[in-house]
XYZ file of C-alpha atoms in Angstrom:
420
model
C 142.348 77.306 97.351
C 138.620 77.340 96.608
C 137.202 79.000 93.548
C 133.725 80.464 93.128
C 132.281 80.629 89.651
C 129.547 83.265 89.333
C 127.161 81.903 86.722
C 124.569 84.630 87.084
C 123.516 86.401 83.902
C 125.786 89.239 82.880
C 124.301 92.446 84.167
C 123.642 95.151 81.633
C 124.273 98.849 82.057
C 127.508 98.281 83.960
C 128.458 101.898 83.475
C 125.289 103.220 85.137
C 127.233 104.217 88.263
C 129.747 106.234 86.254
C 126.922 107.808 84.260
C 125.060 108.855 87.390
C 128.270 110.249 88.836
C 128.760 112.298 85.655
C 125.161 113.571 85.764
C 125.532 114.572 89.392
C 128.892 116.254 88.857
C 127.790 118.364 85.907
C 124.218 118.800 87.084
C 124.251 122.587 86.766
C 125.505 122.578 83.154
C 123.140 119.767 82.104
C 120.159 121.447 83.729
C 120.852 124.676 81.866
C 121.183 122.752 78.591
C 117.889 120.918 79.262
C 116.085 124.179 80.018
C 117.282 125.630 76.712
C 116.239 122.492 74.825
C 112.801 122.205 76.485
C 111.867 125.792 75.688
C 111.832 125.192 71.940
C 110.183 121.794 71.747
C 107.036 120.935 69.828
C 104.114 118.853 71.120
C 105.427 115.634 69.561
C 108.983 116.123 70.806
C 108.251 117.145 74.353
C 108.412 113.576 75.670
C 111.734 112.526 74.098
C 115.381 112.473 75.108
C 117.847 115.064 73.901
C 121.466 115.515 72.889
C 122.717 118.401 74.998
C 125.961 120.278 74.610
C 128.222 121.428 77.409
C 131.090 123.877 76.906
C 134.309 121.887 77.047
C 135.878 124.314 79.500
C 133.098 123.489 82.033
C 134.073 119.817 82.256
C 137.798 120.328 82.735
C 139.187 118.609 85.816
C 142.087 119.592 88.045
C 145.303 117.657 87.385
C 148.604 117.110 89.129
C 151.467 117.910 86.763
C 155.196 118.370 86.999
C 156.089 122.022 87.392
C 158.785 123.941 85.566
C 161.112 124.032 88.557
C 164.219 121.880 88.971
C 166.709 120.672 86.392
C 165.548 118.197 83.784
C 167.069 116.638 80.701
C 164.612 116.438 77.833
C 164.841 115.293 74.213
C 162.539 116.941 71.650
C 162.016 115.889 68.040
C 163.632 118.313 65.614
C 164.046 119.039 61.923
C 166.113 121.162 59.571
C 164.251 124.376 60.384
C 164.856 124.433 64.110
C 167.909 123.876 66.192
C 168.468 123.602 69.912
C 167.487 126.762 71.732
C 164.882 128.041 69.227
C 161.690 129.434 70.756
C 158.449 128.483 68.984
C 155.567 130.983 69.001
C 152.017 130.048 69.918
C 149.724 129.242 66.957
C 147.445 132.101 65.962
C 143.664 131.980 66.401
C 143.430 130.702 69.967
C 145.315 129.511 73.004
C 146.586 126.295 71.530
C 143.623 123.957 71.954
C 144.018 120.250 71.760
C 142.897 119.642 68.231
C 139.516 121.336 68.366
C 138.335 124.217 66.254
C 138.826 127.576 67.895
C 135.586 129.033 69.261
C 134.579 132.693 69.248
C 136.047 133.318 72.660
C 139.326 131.776 71.613
C 139.249 128.732 73.876
C 140.157 126.404 71.043
C 138.171 123.310 72.107
C 134.968 121.784 70.805
C 131.895 121.656 73.018
C 131.116 118.339 74.690
C 127.944 116.657 73.391
C 126.092 114.320 75.737
C 123.049 112.180 74.939
C 120.407 112.227 77.664
C 117.836 109.452 77.757
C 114.126 110.266 77.975
C 114.141 109.417 81.667
C 117.157 111.591 82.428
C 115.810 114.460 80.343
C 112.502 114.441 82.233
C 114.379 114.236 85.546
C 116.189 117.466 84.786
C 113.135 119.089 83.214
C 110.877 118.585 86.240
C 113.470 119.004 88.932
C 112.593 121.502 91.676
C 108.920 121.537 90.633
C 105.961 120.527 92.760
C 102.268 121.053 93.329
C 102.035 123.944 95.815
C 100.445 123.566 99.238
C 100.015 119.784 98.958
C 98.843 118.347 102.285
C 97.933 114.829 103.370
C 94.234 114.146 103.558
C 92.378 110.877 104.155
C 95.602 109.133 105.106
C 94.088 105.790 106.062
C 91.965 105.459 102.959
C 94.681 104.977 100.401
C 96.168 101.501 99.775
C 99.663 102.694 98.903
C 102.601 100.446 99.670
C 106.324 100.850 99.768
C 108.786 97.948 99.352
C 111.208 97.749 102.280
C 113.908 95.278 103.355
C 112.897 92.715 105.951
C 115.973 90.574 106.635
C 116.803 87.314 104.847
C 114.958 84.212 103.730
C 115.962 80.657 102.774
C 114.085 80.807 99.465
C 114.041 83.351 96.715
C 115.076 84.276 93.220
C 118.750 83.970 92.158
C 118.900 87.715 91.598
C 118.112 88.275 95.281
C 120.993 86.137 96.660
C 122.922 87.920 99.368
C 126.499 86.850 98.614
C 128.069 88.021 101.861
C 125.427 86.415 104.024
C 125.614 83.142 102.047
C 129.417 82.927 102.280
C 129.283 83.692 105.983
C 126.885 80.775 106.454
C 129.115 78.544 104.332
C 132.155 79.377 106.461
C 130.268 78.683 109.700
C 129.022 75.315 108.416
C 132.488 74.230 107.276
C 133.990 75.197 110.637
C 131.267 73.293 112.511
C 131.477 70.150 110.365
C 135.247 70.040 109.938
C 136.361 71.129 113.407
C 136.209 67.681 115.130
C 137.850 66.010 112.128
C 140.678 68.553 112.077
C 141.160 68.009 115.831
C 141.461 64.237 115.349
C 143.802 64.752 112.412
C 146.018 67.049 114.425
C 146.229 64.461 117.245
C 147.106 61.651 114.845
C 149.730 63.787 113.082
C 151.356 64.567 116.442
C 151.374 60.876 117.383
C 152.794 59.965 113.985
C 155.605 62.509 114.310
C 156.469 61.087 117.761
C 157.123 57.623 116.296
C 160.614 56.566 115.401
C 161.494 55.794 111.807
C 161.192 52.032 112.430
C 157.811 52.464 114.141
C 156.553 54.591 111.204
C 157.338 51.646 108.938
C 155.590 49.262 111.332
C 151.936 48.365 111.848
C 151.163 51.380 114.094
C 152.668 53.789 111.598
C 150.649 52.340 108.699
C 147.521 52.354 110.854
C 148.010 56.060 111.640
C 148.617 56.929 107.981
C 145.421 55.140 106.970
C 143.390 57.005 109.604
C 144.891 60.385 108.587
C 144.202 59.646 104.924
C 140.591 58.854 105.771
C 140.181 62.081 107.796
C 141.664 64.215 105.006
C 139.248 62.608 102.520
C 136.316 63.395 104.785
C 137.495 67.004 105.169
C 137.766 67.431 101.408
C 134.256 66.027 101.010
C 132.740 68.939 102.947
C 131.236 71.176 100.200
C 132.418 74.777 100.031
C 128.927 76.076 99.331
C 125.765 74.112 100.074
C 122.132 74.843 99.408
C 121.516 75.366 103.126
C 124.053 78.219 103.099
C 122.144 80.329 100.605
C 120.388 83.401 101.939
C 118.138 85.686 99.920
C 117.269 89.324 100.514
C 113.712 89.530 101.759
C 111.537 92.502 100.903
C 107.988 93.161 101.979
C 105.371 95.730 101.072
C 104.699 98.211 103.839
C 101.594 100.395 103.749
C 102.452 104.046 103.383
C 100.272 107.086 103.911
C 100.054 109.294 100.845
C 98.194 112.200 99.452
C 95.360 112.298 96.988
C 94.903 115.144 94.590
C 92.927 116.129 91.547
C 93.989 118.473 88.761
C 91.346 120.261 86.665
C 92.566 121.204 83.178
C 90.419 123.948 81.618
C 91.069 124.804 77.967
C 89.376 127.541 75.971
C 88.524 126.207 72.465
C 86.405 129.142 71.324
C 86.615 130.671 67.876
C 89.045 133.380 68.996
C 91.553 130.699 69.899
C 93.425 130.185 66.646
C 95.015 126.844 65.868
C 98.397 128.252 66.886
C 97.043 129.313 70.284
C 95.340 125.951 70.769
C 98.632 124.196 70.039
C 100.353 126.342 72.667
C 97.619 125.500 75.180
C 97.922 121.782 74.369
C 101.677 121.935 74.759
C 101.266 123.497 78.181
C 98.775 120.828 79.284
C 100.934 117.995 77.887
C 103.832 119.363 79.918
C 101.583 119.514 82.969
C 100.297 115.982 82.355
C 103.842 114.595 82.067
C 104.827 116.381 85.255
C 101.872 114.918 87.171
C 102.391 111.397 85.833
C 106.064 111.458 86.672
C 106.008 113.024 90.116
C 102.768 111.723 91.638
C 101.548 108.142 91.787
C 97.964 108.916 92.643
C 96.387 111.939 91.089
C 93.148 112.346 89.167
C 93.040 114.587 86.122
C 89.763 116.105 84.945
C 89.721 117.526 81.408
C 87.237 120.311 80.600
C 86.853 122.033 77.219
C 84.704 125.096 76.862
C 83.454 127.726 74.444
C 80.004 128.996 75.360
C 79.309 125.620 76.940
C 81.725 123.616 79.080
C 81.895 119.848 78.964
C 84.002 117.246 80.755
C 85.818 115.071 78.213
C 88.322 112.240 78.058
C 92.002 112.846 77.497
C 91.917 112.007 73.781
C 88.978 114.305 73.084
C 90.553 117.070 75.151
C 93.615 117.166 72.917
C 92.080 116.300 69.541
C 88.456 117.457 69.359
C 87.803 120.249 66.832
C 84.552 121.585 68.303
C 84.480 125.381 68.720
C 82.095 128.290 69.297
C 81.750 131.543 71.265
C 83.322 132.241 74.653
C 81.786 132.072 78.124
C 84.591 131.341 80.574
C 82.260 131.115 83.558
C 80.744 127.941 82.100
C 84.032 126.096 82.732
C 84.349 127.506 86.248
C 80.780 126.547 87.110
C 81.307 122.998 85.808
C 84.509 122.722 87.874
C 82.598 123.802 90.977
C 79.831 121.244 90.331
C 82.333 118.382 89.826
C 84.117 119.295 93.072
C 80.849 119.192 94.973
C 79.860 115.848 93.459
C 83.134 113.888 93.442
C 86.004 115.698 95.126
C 85.110 117.094 98.561
C 87.721 119.604 99.636
C 88.139 118.057 103.073
C 89.451 114.843 101.461
C 91.182 116.051 98.282
C 93.947 118.423 97.322
C 92.304 120.343 94.478
C 94.276 122.085 91.736
C 93.253 123.811 88.538
C 95.091 125.036 85.449
C 93.270 127.230 82.938
C 94.438 128.260 79.468
C 92.663 130.926 77.452
C 93.330 133.879 75.153
C 91.343 136.084 77.543
C 88.675 136.887 74.967
C 85.424 136.646 76.917
C 81.981 138.174 76.868
C 82.245 141.555 78.646
C 79.467 140.765 81.077
C 80.930 137.363 81.962
C 84.372 138.397 83.235
C 83.149 139.987 86.529
C 81.156 136.810 87.116
C 84.312 134.740 86.657
C 86.052 136.804 89.323
C 83.157 136.241 91.709
C 83.073 132.485 91.127
C 86.804 132.213 91.679
C 86.941 134.390 94.790
C 83.842 133.159 96.530
C 83.409 129.538 95.464
C 86.463 127.905 93.910
C 89.588 129.313 95.557
C 88.375 128.622 99.130
C 88.176 124.948 98.110
C 91.432 124.773 96.168
C 95.107 124.449 96.998
C 96.183 126.300 93.865
C 94.783 127.835 90.668
C 97.087 128.652 87.731
C 95.905 130.752 84.797
C 97.846 131.291 81.568
C 96.737 133.784 78.960
C 97.919 133.004 75.445
C 98.015 136.281 73.607
C 100.691 138.441 72.008
C 98.409 141.482 72.203
C 97.270 143.623 75.119
C 95.285 142.060 77.923
C 91.523 142.083 77.950
C 88.856 142.358 80.640
C 89.322 138.810 81.961
C 92.993 139.470 82.764
C 92.054 142.644 84.617
C 89.453 140.831 86.692
C 91.901 138.023 87.463
C 94.492 140.572 88.642
C 92.025 141.580 91.361
C 91.692 137.929 92.329
C 95.464 137.546 92.464
C 95.822 140.442 94.894
C 93.349 138.890 97.317
C 94.262 135.195 97.072
C 97.859 133.908 97.421
C 96.853 130.519 95.991
C 96.088 132.116 92.604
C 98.790 132.685 89.962
C 98.664 134.014 86.423
C 101.178 134.293 83.576
C 101.164 135.336 79.932
C 102.420 133.211 77.044
C 103.412 134.893 73.801
C 105.012 131.966 71.960
C 106.336 128.433 72.260
C 109.532 129.595 73.917
C 107.532 131.000 76.842
C 105.768 127.750 77.783
C 108.497 125.972 79.722
C 109.760 129.063 81.635
C 106.149 129.970 82.538
C 105.465 126.400 83.621
C 108.496 126.480 85.935
C 107.321 129.769 87.443
C 103.841 128.427 88.146
C 104.979 125.169 89.735
C 108.337 126.115 91.248
C 109.126 124.413 94.538
C 108.468 126.798 97.391
C 111.096 127.009 100.083
C 109.773 126.348 103.558
C 110.117 129.258 105.916
């Protein structure tokens, strides 16, 4: 019998298959727990994993057990208080849970806590979300590649060895090399068996034994696995058509935006930025801050600059239009925009914002999302944007009152649309 010793490095995360099976099986419960956890997160915690809790009754599995029917002989432990035939009442406070503290609904079992990694948490958090109306433009321009299998090669890294293919080659080689020898051995063994006992002790018998011994030695010398048997999985990069898109992030940093409202706006944009980074390989993000004057800034300045002033929302819209004309032609780019403001704008500027959106920006864009961060009543800008929403299906608007509203509003704005 031949033995194969696998000397490859011990693979980590052996339980990954079981973990993925668990995540898939209890996907609904985990997703609900993630949604609850994401709604109350701060800016610094939004990118971390989470310990989620699932009600124990939701993870119960069906079991095959022996029923009460039939006649059985059983022996139970007893004491001085009970004798054979006594009936014991259920414990009070629940239905007799298995060691856990009784919950409010009387189920009597503790909830099941499960630690989600950062990757798994983000998977659940951004599931069923997408950029609306994304279409492929400039397909041949983008150098995107996808790694695909392309048969087998004779050279490669040990981690890419195809075990089945290598053993199949080893078996074929051993059959080819040992077949003639085994045929000769079989012939000699038959001739040796045909000899009488005296002839086996004679010269011919010894000659046959020597030849058979030599053939068996040669057969044993054939290696079980040779270098020429090894086959490696071969993968090549295949060019793939993809989309290109740009997201404009417009944040109001005027004096009416308190620090609390700015933090809510930043949290929304951080969530948006994580979503774009995770779901799309190629997407440009343009950051624009505005008060009375709009300016394109880098990511760090967008989230940390403390500059402020009055409010002219149209300045940000005009700058967005100019950047689109200069760098992102609508026939080649999917153009998106997300705007966050408290809605406090100069009275004469709000009608102008509606005109810029309706006549210049929305015809060029796939989607425009506006969030108004205010616990109070809406102002003139919201009213003007409602007119825009009625006329343009690629415009959406939502209100945010507090931190708990950010994640639900984000899911509404970027929910995956079912194809008709």
